[in-house]
Tab-separated table of C-alpha atoms in Angstrom:
chain	number	residue	atom	x	y	z
A	1	UNK	CA	-138.636	-13.683	9.317
A	2	UNK	CA	-135.680	-13.049	11.759
A	3	UNK	CA	-135.680	-14.842	15.104
A	4	UNK	CA	-133.490	-14.915	17.604
A	5	UNK	CA	-132.755	-17.554	20.467
A	6	UNK	CA	-131.463	-17.722	23.718
A	7	UNK	CA	-129.048	-15.335	25.464
A	8	UNK	CA	-126.188	-17.103	26.908
A	9	UNK	CA	-123.404	-15.242	28.963
A	10	UNK	CA	-119.367	-16.624	29.164
A	11	UNK	CA	-117.139	-15.333	30.673
A	12	UNK	CA	-113.449	-16.253	29.874
A	13	UNK	CA	-109.824	-14.432	30.106
A	14	UNK	CA	-108.388	-13.311	25.817
A	15	UNK	CA	-105.080	-14.175	24.713
A	16	UNK	CA	-104.118	-10.075	26.493
A	17	UNK	CA	-105.054	-12.010	29.778
A	18	UNK	CA	-108.089	-9.530	30.120
A	19	UNK	CA	-110.813	-11.121	32.207
A	20	UNK	CA	-114.296	-10.318	29.347
A	21	UNK	CA	-117.861	-10.948	30.087
A	22	UNK	CA	-119.269	-12.160	26.806
A	23	UNK	CA	-122.890	-12.111	26.000
A	24	UNK	CA	-124.638	-14.265	22.461
A	25	UNK	CA	-126.965	-14.481	21.241
A	26	UNK	CA	-127.609	-16.314	18.034
A	27	UNK	CA	-130.182	-15.547	14.647
A	28	UNK	CA	-132.133	-17.101	12.124
A	29	UNK	CA	-133.658	-16.249	9.129
A	30	UNK	CA	-136.347	-19.070	9.418
A	31	UNK	CA	-134.744	-21.820	10.167
A	32	UNK	CA	-131.369	-21.493	9.239
A	33	UNK	CA	-129.139	-20.118	11.806
A	34	UNK	CA	-127.022	-17.684	10.234
A	35	UNK	CA	-124.680	-15.979	12.752
A	36	UNK	CA	-124.151	-14.645	16.392
A	37	UNK	CA	-124.264	-11.031	18.334
A	38	UNK	CA	-121.999	-10.814	20.836
A	39	UNK	CA	-121.475	-8.065	23.292
A	40	UNK	CA	-118.377	-8.100	25.758
A	41	UNK	CA	-117.046	-5.910	28.544
A	42	UNK	CA	-114.422	-6.298	30.496
A	43	UNK	CA	-115.324	-7.879	33.969
A	44	UNK	CA	-113.154	-6.599	36.988
A	45	UNK	CA	-114.582	-6.296	40.740
A	46	UNK	CA	-112.982	-3.543	43.170
A	47	UNK	CA	-112.296	-6.497	44.956
A	48	UNK	CA	-109.800	-7.870	42.531
A	49	UNK	CA	-108.399	-4.408	41.894
A	50	UNK	CA	-107.659	-4.101	45.151
A	51	UNK	CA	-106.026	-7.013	45.955
A	52	UNK	CA	-103.246	-6.550	43.180
A	53	UNK	CA	-102.625	-3.390	43.861
A	54	UNK	CA	-101.861	-3.472	47.634
A	55	UNK	CA	-99.845	-7.348	47.289
A	56	UNK	CA	-97.943	-5.263	44.501
A	57	UNK	CA	-97.445	-1.590	45.394
A	58	UNK	CA	-95.214	-0.520	48.378
A	59	UNK	CA	-95.872	1.932	50.765
A	60	UNK	CA	-94.424	4.825	48.518
A	61	UNK	CA	-97.277	3.690	45.856
A	62	UNK	CA	-99.605	4.573	48.838
A	63	UNK	CA	-101.128	7.563	47.065
A	64	UNK	CA	-101.408	6.167	43.737
A	65	UNK	CA	-103.273	3.089	45.295
A	66	UNK	CA	-105.702	5.154	46.781
A	67	UNK	CA	-106.695	6.628	43.484
A	68	UNK	CA	-106.730	3.224	42.005
A	69	UNK	CA	-109.194	2.606	44.497
A	70	UNK	CA	-111.047	5.189	44.237
A	71	UNK	CA	-111.439	4.964	40.297
A	72	UNK	CA	-112.381	1.203	41.008
A	73	UNK	CA	-115.252	2.660	43.468
A	74	UNK	CA	-115.873	5.123	40.284
A	75	UNK	CA	-116.463	2.267	37.603
A	76	UNK	CA	-118.459	-0.071	39.873
A	77	UNK	CA	-120.935	2.537	39.365
A	78	UNK	CA	-121.278	1.424	35.767
A	79	UNK	CA	-122.047	-2.435	36.874
A	80	UNK	CA	-125.674	-1.886	37.012
A	81	UNK	CA	-125.902	0.467	34.001
A	82	UNK	CA	-124.580	-3.062	32.310
A	83	UNK	CA	-127.057	-5.343	33.631
A	84	UNK	CA	-129.522	-3.617	32.511
A	85	UNK	CA	-128.318	-3.291	28.978
A	86	UNK	CA	-127.855	-6.988	29.765
A	87	UNK	CA	-132.048	-7.069	30.629
A	88	UNK	CA	-132.422	-5.339	27.104
A	89	UNK	CA	-130.613	-7.890	25.171
A	90	UNK	CA	-132.287	-10.801	26.624
A	91	UNK	CA	-135.827	-9.388	26.117
A	92	UNK	CA	-134.785	-8.593	22.558
A	93	UNK	CA	-133.608	-11.976	22.275
A	94	UNK	CA	-137.031	-13.330	23.763
A	95	UNK	CA	-139.371	-10.861	20.901
A	96	UNK	CA	-139.891	-11.726	17.835
A	97	UNK	CA	-138.185	-8.924	15.861
A	98	UNK	CA	-136.403	-5.824	17.309
A	99	UNK	CA	-139.252	-3.579	17.297
A	100	UNK	CA	-141.545	-5.237	19.535
A	101	UNK	CA	-139.045	-5.919	22.236
A	102	UNK	CA	-139.701	-2.313	23.689
A	103	UNK	CA	-136.618	-0.950	24.238
A	104	UNK	CA	-135.649	2.110	26.450
A	105	UNK	CA	-132.876	4.438	26.493
A	106	UNK	CA	-130.790	4.471	29.560
A	107	UNK	CA	-130.181	7.528	31.711
A	108	UNK	CA	-126.256	8.767	30.659
A	109	UNK	CA	-123.315	7.354	32.431
A	110	UNK	CA	-120.717	6.017	30.945
A	111	UNK	CA	-119.435	5.065	27.134
A	112	UNK	CA	-121.750	2.069	27.392
A	113	UNK	CA	-125.196	4.046	28.242
A	114	UNK	CA	-124.209	6.530	25.353
A	115	UNK	CA	-123.475	3.460	22.612
A	116	UNK	CA	-126.804	2.099	23.854
A	117	UNK	CA	-129.067	4.986	23.336
A	118	UNK	CA	-127.751	5.894	19.651
A	119	UNK	CA	-128.375	1.956	18.590
A	120	UNK	CA	-131.888	2.633	19.977
A	121	UNK	CA	-131.541	6.136	18.141
A	122	UNK	CA	-130.878	4.948	15.349
A	123	UNK	CA	-133.873	1.769	15.474
A	124	UNK	CA	-136.460	4.966	16.181
A	125	UNK	CA	-135.232	7.223	13.283
A	126	UNK	CA	-134.983	4.720	10.323
A	127	UNK	CA	-137.355	6.198	7.577
A	128	UNK	CA	-140.215	4.126	6.722
A	129	UNK	CA	-138.326	2.984	3.142
A	130	UNK	CA	-134.851	1.930	4.851
A	131	UNK	CA	-134.315	-1.872	6.133
A	132	UNK	CA	-134.762	-2.497	9.217
A	133	UNK	CA	-131.826	-4.123	11.642
A	134	UNK	CA	-133.496	-6.844	11.347
A	135	UNK	CA	-133.083	-6.536	7.593
A	136	UNK	CA	-129.260	-5.298	7.702
A	137	UNK	CA	-127.901	-7.810	10.145
A	138	UNK	CA	-129.744	-10.761	7.738
A	139	UNK	CA	-127.320	-9.127	4.703
A	140	UNK	CA	-124.235	-8.717	6.859
A	141	UNK	CA	-124.600	-11.973	7.621
A	142	UNK	CA	-125.414	-13.303	4.735
A	143	UNK	CA	-122.233	-11.134	3.029
A	144	UNK	CA	-120.119	-13.016	5.700
A	145	UNK	CA	-120.513	-16.360	4.560
A	146	UNK	CA	-120.569	-15.764	0.712
A	147	UNK	CA	-116.987	-14.235	1.191
A	148	UNK	CA	-115.723	-17.244	3.184
A	149	UNK	CA	-116.808	-19.118	0.792
A	150	UNK	CA	-115.510	-17.597	-2.154
A	151	UNK	CA	-112.109	-17.728	-0.126
A	152	UNK	CA	-112.611	-21.529	-0.156
A	153	UNK	CA	-113.415	-21.782	-3.575
A	154	UNK	CA	-110.498	-19.331	-4.283
A	155	UNK	CA	-108.050	-21.941	-2.899
A	156	UNK	CA	-109.058	-25.073	-4.230
A	157	UNK	CA	-107.040	-25.872	-7.571
A	158	UNK	CA	-109.767	-27.741	-9.153
A	159	UNK	CA	-112.367	-25.593	-10.894
A	160	UNK	CA	-115.581	-24.914	-9.871
A	161	UNK	CA	-119.402	-23.235	-10.436
A	162	UNK	CA	-122.714	-23.213	-8.822
A	163	UNK	CA	-125.703	-22.649	-11.454
A	164	UNK	CA	-129.089	-21.749	-10.770
A	165	UNK	CA	-131.956	-23.776	-11.903
A	166	UNK	CA	-131.759	-22.129	-15.177
A	167	UNK	CA	-128.705	-23.394	-15.723
A	168	UNK	CA	-126.862	-20.013	-15.435
A	169	UNK	CA	-123.572	-19.772	-13.673
A	170	UNK	CA	-124.156	-17.606	-10.143
A	171	UNK	CA	-120.712	-19.136	-8.485
A	172	UNK	CA	-117.085	-19.621	-9.747
A	173	UNK	CA	-114.115	-19.473	-8.611
A	174	UNK	CA	-110.783	-18.629	-10.072
A	175	UNK	CA	-109.270	-22.036	-10.923
A	176	UNK	CA	-112.230	-22.365	-13.309
A	177	UNK	CA	-111.145	-18.870	-15.623
A	178	UNK	CA	-107.667	-20.903	-16.386
A	179	UNK	CA	-109.381	-24.244	-16.911
A	180	UNK	CA	-111.967	-22.717	-19.655
A	181	UNK	CA	-109.625	-19.863	-21.130
A	182	UNK	CA	-111.153	-16.859	-19.030
A	183	UNK	CA	-108.362	-14.306	-19.373
A	184	UNK	CA	-110.496	-11.352	-17.756
A	185	UNK	CA	-112.833	-11.278	-14.517
A	186	UNK	CA	-114.854	-13.362	-12.763
A	187	UNK	CA	-117.746	-11.654	-14.193
A	188	UNK	CA	-117.232	-12.945	-17.828
A	189	UNK	CA	-118.914	-16.339	-16.009
A	190	UNK	CA	-121.320	-15.115	-14.275
A	191	UNK	CA	-124.958	-15.116	-16.178
A	192	UNK	CA	-124.184	-17.726	-18.592
A	193	UNK	CA	-124.488	-21.375	-18.880
A	194	UNK	CA	-121.934	-23.971	-18.202
A	195	UNK	CA	-122.482	-24.986	-22.116
A	196	UNK	CA	-121.200	-22.020	-23.342
A	197	UNK	CA	-118.399	-21.802	-20.414
A	198	UNK	CA	-117.237	-24.779	-21.611
A	199	UNK	CA	-117.064	-24.230	-25.126
A	200	UNK	CA	-119.024	-27.045	-25.721
A	201	UNK	CA	-119.397	-28.333	-29.839
A	202	UNK	CA	-122.609	-30.551	-30.906
A	203	UNK	CA	-121.485	-33.992	-30.398
A	204	UNK	CA	-120.455	-33.506	-26.628
A	205	UNK	CA	-123.827	-31.811	-26.256
A	206	UNK	CA	-125.501	-35.793	-26.675
A	207	UNK	CA	-122.940	-36.795	-23.783
A	208	UNK	CA	-124.431	-37.293	-19.682
A	209	UNK	CA	-123.733	-34.725	-19.065
A	210	UNK	CA	-126.146	-32.113	-20.422
A	211	UNK	CA	-129.024	-34.515	-21.426
A	212	UNK	CA	-131.873	-32.650	-19.779
A	213	UNK	CA	-133.380	-35.941	-18.921
A	214	UNK	CA	-129.524	-36.551	-16.915
A	215	UNK	CA	-130.094	-33.074	-14.860
A	216	UNK	CA	-131.355	-34.824	-11.821
A	217	UNK	CA	-128.918	-37.190	-11.868
A	218	UNK	CA	-124.949	-36.405	-11.300
A	219	UNK	CA	-122.811	-37.265	-14.264
A	220	UNK	CA	-118.863	-36.729	-15.417
A	221	UNK	CA	-118.021	-36.125	-19.082
A	222	UNK	CA	-114.417	-36.050	-20.392
A	223	UNK	CA	-114.095	-32.647	-22.707
A	224	UNK	CA	-110.885	-32.421	-24.378
A	225	UNK	CA	-109.612	-28.732	-25.639
A	226	UNK	CA	-107.410	-26.671	-27.307
A	227	UNK	CA	-105.213	-24.272	-25.618
A	228	UNK	CA	-102.139	-22.298	-26.312
A	229	UNK	CA	-99.643	-24.488	-24.909
A	230	UNK	CA	-101.656	-27.726	-26.586
A	231	UNK	CA	-104.527	-29.902	-25.838
A	232	UNK	CA	-105.689	-30.108	-22.129
A	233	UNK	CA	-107.834	-32.998	-21.183
A	234	UNK	CA	-110.821	-31.623	-18.797
A	235	UNK	CA	-113.113	-33.935	-16.593
A	236	UNK	CA	-116.342	-31.988	-15.707
A	237	UNK	CA	-118.522	-33.505	-13.217
A	238	UNK	CA	-122.094	-32.440	-11.829
A	239	UNK	CA	-123.911	-33.032	-8.832
A	240	UNK	CA	-127.536	-31.580	-8.111
A	241	UNK	CA	-128.214	-29.233	-5.434
A	242	UNK	CA	-131.216	-30.631	-3.456
A	243	UNK	CA	-133.168	-28.843	-0.582
A	244	UNK	CA	-136.184	-26.957	-3.028
A	245	UNK	CA	-139.801	-27.238	-1.841
A	246	UNK	CA	-140.273	-31.642	-2.524
A	247	UNK	CA	-136.955	-32.155	-3.223
A	248	UNK	CA	-136.633	-30.111	-6.243
A	249	UNK	CA	-132.580	-29.194	-7.986
A	250	UNK	CA	-131.933	-26.066	-6.621
A	251	UNK	CA	-129.445	-26.192	-9.550
A	252	UNK	CA	-125.951	-27.522	-9.946
A	253	UNK	CA	-122.530	-27.771	-8.704
A	254	UNK	CA	-119.607	-28.074	-10.686
A	255	UNK	CA	-116.411	-29.446	-11.183
A	256	UNK	CA	-113.749	-29.340	-13.845
A	257	UNK	CA	-110.536	-30.977	-13.569
A	258	UNK	CA	-107.271	-30.676	-15.815
A	259	UNK	CA	-106.508	-34.416	-15.811
A	260	UNK	CA	-103.930	-34.209	-19.441
A	261	UNK	CA	-101.061	-35.102	-16.860
A	262	UNK	CA	-102.579	-38.028	-15.264
A	263	UNK	CA	-103.757	-39.195	-18.830
A	264	UNK	CA	-100.461	-38.879	-20.504
A	265	UNK	CA	-98.899	-41.125	-17.322
A	266	UNK	CA	-101.482	-44.095	-18.363
A	267	UNK	CA	-100.763	-44.145	-21.288
A	268	UNK	CA	-96.843	-43.494	-20.788
A	269	UNK	CA	-97.457	-46.591	-18.412
A	270	UNK	CA	-99.413	-49.127	-20.721
A	271	UNK	CA	-96.985	-48.294	-23.448
A	272	UNK	CA	-94.095	-49.272	-20.585
A	273	UNK	CA	-95.977	-52.519	-20.350
A	274	UNK	CA	-96.283	-53.460	-23.783
A	275	UNK	CA	-92.458	-52.513	-24.219
A	276	UNK	CA	-91.379	-54.720	-20.765
A	277	UNK	CA	-93.523	-57.576	-21.799
A	278	UNK	CA	-90.864	-57.584	-25.229
A	279	UNK	CA	-87.723	-56.649	-23.241
A	280	UNK	CA	-88.740	-59.594	-20.783
A	281	UNK	CA	-89.724	-61.681	-23.853
A	282	UNK	CA	-86.958	-61.432	-26.036
A	283	UNK	CA	-84.174	-62.489	-23.428
A	284	UNK	CA	-86.333	-65.265	-22.084
A	285	UNK	CA	-87.058	-66.690	-25.202
A	286	UNK	CA	-82.931	-66.323	-26.226
A	287	UNK	CA	-82.179	-68.032	-22.944
A	288	UNK	CA	-84.423	-70.900	-23.375
A	289	UNK	CA	-83.238	-70.973	-27.216
A	290	UNK	CA	-79.229	-70.978	-26.200
A	291	UNK	CA	-80.007	-73.234	-23.354
A	292	UNK	CA	-81.924	-75.627	-24.814
A	293	UNK	CA	-79.410	-76.615	-28.119
A	294	UNK	CA	-76.935	-77.023	-25.396
A	295	UNK	CA	-78.902	-79.550	-23.699
A	296	UNK	CA	-79.742	-81.488	-26.771
A	297	UNK	CA	-76.946	-81.037	-29.277
A	298	UNK	CA	-73.651	-83.539	-28.484
A	299	UNK	CA	-71.890	-82.380	-31.696
A	300	UNK	CA	-70.842	-78.595	-30.694
A	301	UNK	CA	-67.465	-77.910	-30.768
A	302	UNK	CA	-65.919	-76.005	-27.637
A	303	UNK	CA	-66.100	-72.111	-29.356
A	304	UNK	CA	-69.511	-72.366	-30.333
A	305	UNK	CA	-70.696	-73.707	-26.515
A	306	UNK	CA	-68.414	-70.815	-25.536
A	307	UNK	CA	-69.848	-68.249	-27.651
A	308	UNK	CA	-73.315	-69.673	-26.575
A	309	UNK	CA	-72.951	-69.399	-22.579
A	310	UNK	CA	-71.688	-65.890	-23.354
A	311	UNK	CA	-75.364	-64.958	-25.303
A	312	UNK	CA	-77.023	-66.720	-22.198
A	313	UNK	CA	-74.706	-64.608	-19.531
A	314	UNK	CA	-75.202	-61.419	-21.868
A	315	UNK	CA	-79.314	-61.971	-21.804
A	316	UNK	CA	-79.379	-62.964	-18.169
A	317	UNK	CA	-77.864	-59.561	-17.718
A	318	UNK	CA	-80.364	-57.856	-20.068
A	319	UNK	CA	-82.994	-58.784	-17.888
A	320	UNK	CA	-81.701	-58.471	-14.750
A	321	UNK	CA	-80.693	-55.141	-15.575
A	322	UNK	CA	-84.964	-54.517	-16.476
A	323	UNK	CA	-85.927	-56.264	-13.023
A	324	UNK	CA	-83.392	-53.714	-11.585
A	325	UNK	CA	-84.861	-51.248	-12.795
A	326	UNK	CA	-88.420	-51.931	-12.220
A	327	UNK	CA	-86.955	-52.453	-8.374
A	328	UNK	CA	-85.726	-48.902	-8.112
A	329	UNK	CA	-89.006	-47.093	-10.219
A	330	UNK	CA	-90.737	-48.625	-7.319
A	331	UNK	CA	-88.535	-47.358	-4.890
A	332	UNK	CA	-88.743	-43.992	-6.271
A	333	UNK	CA	-92.686	-43.835	-6.650
A	334	UNK	CA	-92.678	-44.274	-2.547
A	335	UNK	CA	-89.725	-42.121	-1.595
A	336	UNK	CA	-87.708	-45.701	-0.385
A	337	UNK	CA	-84.602	-44.924	-2.785
A	338	UNK	CA	-81.372	-44.618	-0.917
A	339	UNK	CA	-77.550	-44.252	-2.049
A	340	UNK	CA	-74.780	-45.373	0.085
A	341	UNK	CA	-71.925	-43.012	-0.614
A	342	UNK	CA	-68.248	-43.780	-0.591
A	343	UNK	CA	-65.138	-42.017	-1.685
A	344	UNK	CA	-64.686	-42.475	-5.071
A	345	UNK	CA	-61.987	-40.894	-7.457
A	346	UNK	CA	-63.975	-39.120	-10.569
A	347	UNK	CA	-61.611	-39.492	-13.226
A	348	UNK	CA	-61.185	-43.247	-12.235
A	349	UNK	CA	-65.395	-43.669	-12.109
A	350	UNK	CA	-65.444	-41.957	-15.260
A	351	UNK	CA	-63.066	-43.594	-18.151
A	352	UNK	CA	-64.681	-46.861	-16.345
A	353	UNK	CA	-68.434	-45.148	-17.159
A	354	UNK	CA	-66.685	-44.733	-20.899
A	355	UNK	CA	-65.030	-48.061	-21.109
A	356	UNK	CA	-68.352	-49.437	-20.768
A	357	UNK	CA	-69.683	-47.751	-23.465
A	358	UNK	CA	-66.931	-47.899	-25.829
A	359	UNK	CA	-67.824	-51.298	-27.349
A	360	UNK	CA	-71.179	-50.025	-28.191
A	361	UNK	CA	-69.905	-47.024	-29.795
A	362	UNK	CA	-66.931	-48.618	-31.997
A	363	UNK	CA	-70.146	-51.330	-33.350
A	364	UNK	CA	-71.724	-48.251	-34.642
A	365	UNK	CA	-68.476	-46.725	-35.910
A	366	UNK	CA	-69.050	-43.551	-33.955
A	367	UNK	CA	-66.676	-41.019	-33.126
A	368	UNK	CA	-66.178	-40.486	-29.098
A	369	UNK	CA	-64.380	-37.332	-27.684
A	370	UNK	CA	-63.384	-37.221	-23.701
A	371	UNK	CA	-62.869	-34.202	-22.829
A	372	UNK	CA	-61.526	-34.703	-19.028
A	373	UNK	CA	-60.327	-31.786	-17.019
A	374	UNK	CA	-57.031	-32.194	-15.171
A	375	UNK	CA	-57.121	-33.004	-10.749
A	376	UNK	CA	-60.870	-33.941	-10.832
A	377	UNK	CA	-62.218	-34.125	-7.539
A	378	UNK	CA	-62.496	-36.735	-4.639
A	379	UNK	CA	-66.152	-37.033	-3.654
A	380	UNK	CA	-68.622	-38.621	-1.865
A	381	UNK	CA	-70.767	-41.077	-3.756
A	382	UNK	CA	-72.984	-43.663	-4.753
A	383	UNK	CA	-70.119	-45.483	-6.845
A	384	UNK	CA	-72.863	-48.294	-8.655
A	385	UNK	CA	-76.171	-46.076	-9.030
A	386	UNK	CA	-73.843	-43.039	-9.610
A	387	UNK	CA	-72.243	-44.718	-12.616
A	388	UNK	CA	-75.468	-46.207	-13.654
A	389	UNK	CA	-77.054	-43.065	-14.364
A	390	UNK	CA	-73.984	-41.828	-16.225
A	391	UNK	CA	-74.095	-44.915	-18.384
A	392	UNK	CA	-77.603	-44.536	-19.037
A	393	UNK	CA	-77.078	-41.144	-20.499
A	394	UNK	CA	-73.907	-41.932	-22.907
A	395	UNK	CA	-76.023	-45.465	-23.664
A	396	UNK	CA	-79.067	-42.981	-24.983
A	397	UNK	CA	-76.452	-40.922	-27.250
A	398	UNK	CA	-75.317	-43.828	-28.831
A	399	UNK	CA	-78.563	-45.738	-29.152
A	400	UNK	CA	-80.189	-42.518	-30.497
A	401	UNK	CA	-76.994	-41.511	-32.698
A	402	UNK	CA	-76.433	-43.061	-36.372
A	403	UNK	CA	-73.987	-45.015	-37.077
A	404	UNK	CA	-70.730	-42.631	-37.721
A	405	UNK	CA	-72.055	-40.101	-35.765
A	406	UNK	CA	-70.524	-37.632	-33.117
A	407	UNK	CA	-70.762	-37.928	-29.164
A	408	UNK	CA	-68.002	-35.908	-26.926
A	409	UNK	CA	-68.379	-36.123	-22.711
A	410	UNK	CA	-67.166	-33.365	-20.725
A	411	UNK	CA	-66.358	-33.219	-16.823
A	412	UNK	CA	-64.813	-30.109	-15.603
A	413	UNK	CA	-64.950	-27.904	-12.355
A	414	UNK	CA	-66.368	-24.679	-12.491
A	415	UNK	CA	-67.701	-22.504	-9.258
A	416	UNK	CA	-67.461	-25.564	-6.482
A	417	UNK	CA	-69.504	-27.704	-8.734
A	418	UNK	CA	-68.467	-30.831	-10.840
A	419	UNK	CA	-69.953	-30.593	-14.909
A	420	UNK	CA	-70.520	-33.329	-17.122
A	421	UNK	CA	-71.811	-32.496	-20.406
A	422	UNK	CA	-72.942	-35.470	-22.569
A	423	UNK	CA	-73.441	-34.546	-26.298
A	424	UNK	CA	-74.448	-35.770	-28.987
A	425	UNK	CA	-75.602	-35.999	-33.175
A	426	UNK	CA	-78.513	-38.138	-33.010
A	427	UNK	CA	-81.896	-37.540	-33.648
A	428	UNK	CA	-82.543	-34.882	-31.012
A	429	UNK	CA	-86.083	-34.362	-28.967
A	430	UNK	CA	-88.672	-31.837	-30.645
A	431	UNK	CA	-89.971	-29.525	-27.758
A	432	UNK	CA	-93.633	-30.592	-27.557
A	433	UNK	CA	-91.569	-33.594	-26.168
A	434	UNK	CA	-88.983	-32.121	-24.756
A	435	UNK	CA	-90.686	-31.370	-21.247
A	436	UNK	CA	-91.608	-35.380	-20.997
A	437	UNK	CA	-87.921	-36.981	-20.783
A	438	UNK	CA	-87.651	-37.161	-17.222
A	439	UNK	CA	-91.086	-38.606	-17.005
A	440	UNK	CA	-91.382	-42.414	-15.601
A	441	UNK	CA	-92.234	-44.776	-18.437
A	442	UNK	CA	-91.853	-41.958	-21.359
A	443	UNK	CA	-91.126	-42.660	-24.811
A	444	UNK	CA	-90.544	-40.823	-27.908
A	445	UNK	CA	-92.929	-41.260	-30.854
A	446	UNK	CA	-90.340	-40.798	-33.288
A	447	UNK	CA	-89.777	-43.966	-35.236
A	448	UNK	CA	-86.061	-43.687	-34.984
A	449	UNK	CA	-86.587	-44.129	-31.178
A	450	UNK	CA	-89.263	-46.913	-31.541
A	451	UNK	CA	-87.124	-48.746	-33.587
A	452	UNK	CA	-84.887	-49.299	-30.148
A	453	UNK	CA	-85.505	-51.284	-27.419
A	454	UNK	CA	-86.618	-49.044	-24.365
A	455	UNK	CA	-88.264	-49.222	-21.439
A	456	UNK	CA	-88.732	-44.883	-20.654
A	457	UNK	CA	-87.324	-45.704	-17.269
A	458	UNK	CA	-83.505	-44.735	-17.826
A	459	UNK	CA	-83.482	-40.735	-17.524
A	460	UNK	CA	-85.853	-40.919	-14.844
A	461	UNK	CA	-83.687	-43.125	-12.406
A	462	UNK	CA	-80.654	-41.076	-13.717
A	463	UNK	CA	-82.817	-37.524	-12.496
A	464	UNK	CA	-83.517	-39.288	-9.077
A	465	UNK	CA	-79.856	-40.713	-8.370
A	466	UNK	CA	-78.727	-37.092	-9.396
A	467	UNK	CA	-80.943	-35.744	-7.292
A	468	UNK	CA	-80.434	-37.763	-3.908
A	469	UNK	CA	-76.785	-36.648	-4.697
A	470	UNK	CA	-77.537	-33.040	-4.643
A	471	UNK	CA	-76.904	-32.178	-8.152
A	472	UNK	CA	-78.890	-31.329	-11.334
A	473	UNK	CA	-79.982	-32.633	-14.625
A	474	UNK	CA	-80.806	-30.282	-17.747
A	475	UNK	CA	-80.688	-31.110	-21.551
A	476	UNK	CA	-81.279	-28.883	-24.140
A	477	UNK	CA	-82.160	-30.496	-27.723
A	478	UNK	CA	-83.558	-29.711	-31.418
A	479	UNK	CA	-84.955	-32.253	-33.414
A	480	UNK	CA	-82.706	-33.527	-35.959
A	481	UNK	CA	-79.692	-31.593	-34.424
A	482	UNK	CA	-78.690	-33.913	-31.131
A	483	UNK	CA	-79.348	-33.396	-27.746
A	484	UNK	CA	-76.782	-32.427	-25.008
A	485	UNK	CA	-77.955	-33.502	-21.472
A	486	UNK	CA	-75.760	-31.688	-18.494
A	487	UNK	CA	-75.244	-33.079	-14.927
A	488	UNK	CA	-74.144	-30.579	-12.098
A	489	UNK	CA	-73.234	-31.705	-8.693
A	490	UNK	CA	-71.072	-30.023	-5.866
A	491	UNK	CA	-67.868	-30.684	-5.679
A	492	UNK	CA	-67.467	-31.069	-2.120
């Protein structure tokens, strides 16, 4: 049953500066409020118009002012008619329904009364089978509500669906279509069950999400699905909608979220913790062993003592480097990593980078080809961080290139950019893993990569340092055919 609340009058100035008088009457179906009927008129008195006209007009405009006064007087004749419409609107608000309000047509004296009489004429000429004004108001208001709700749902990144008590989908947002692999229209999901929409198999149907005894409770379940781009992990949550008779469920609301990347991040973090534990334990063990040997032995030759001290220094530096990486990653995650620029001769910096990694390459008898163009610019760089980024790139090249392999390091200025390439003939990166090489904690599952020590932090840090300098880093690689990392930096 439709009902109307008490009418209220509101006077205000709109964005265009017009003085408006607005009447608002709330209406509801049963106990559920649906909306408001709103009727507004421009509220301008003759005195207001006359005052403004006299103050704003010179004497030469007296004829125009007189004409305006006459117009206002004619307009003011319509005010009683507007009041009569207001009286009938209040009567409609107090009546159980529009038909019982005994609304009457008015004498035609302007556009307002013509409009009022047309509304009444439409009401009286309705055929018995046509919907009443009450019903049309409810239908229009509900349609507006539904459209607004659908727009809100479609703006969400998570998939959302509503099912009725029979488990059939009545509402679905656009995100859900891609998450369940539907390439067509929304209508393909409507009217079918969520088990079918999600493509659930027998083993999954035994989970809490689909058990008949769990339908009155909230439930969450993770589902793995195969897509053209690889597997996805979906977290599906279901919550009952209550409000029916005696609190009975009216259906369920479902949310579907792609947590593939979150799961990958968790896995990489766990692998990093394992790797970091090993990376920390190894230098600590060596430090302890050589320090204890030096402490308890009285017969070591001077050369042996120097060798042991060098090993201790090397392991301490290795430990400090890992701790620095961890601190940098922590700063990067909270957006606190910063750079301190200074004038740097690029050619000298690159020579220092090569000198740092050359001993590792000589140990593996690798061929390093350095191609630096003439007249490399002087740039404002954070020398320490940028050097570390390039050392990481060249260090990875020698680490993952077999003995006797070939590595090329190029640097040249092209189109106002300093372009640096590190190209190797190493193990390469698979197409599946290539998009993740700059992810924090990521390490390839290739056995040849796992055999080398590493934390999975170097490339993530290098990318961030280069980004802070206004540059970019890209990678091209094929498994078994080597990799090529390219750094572009504004040459200014």
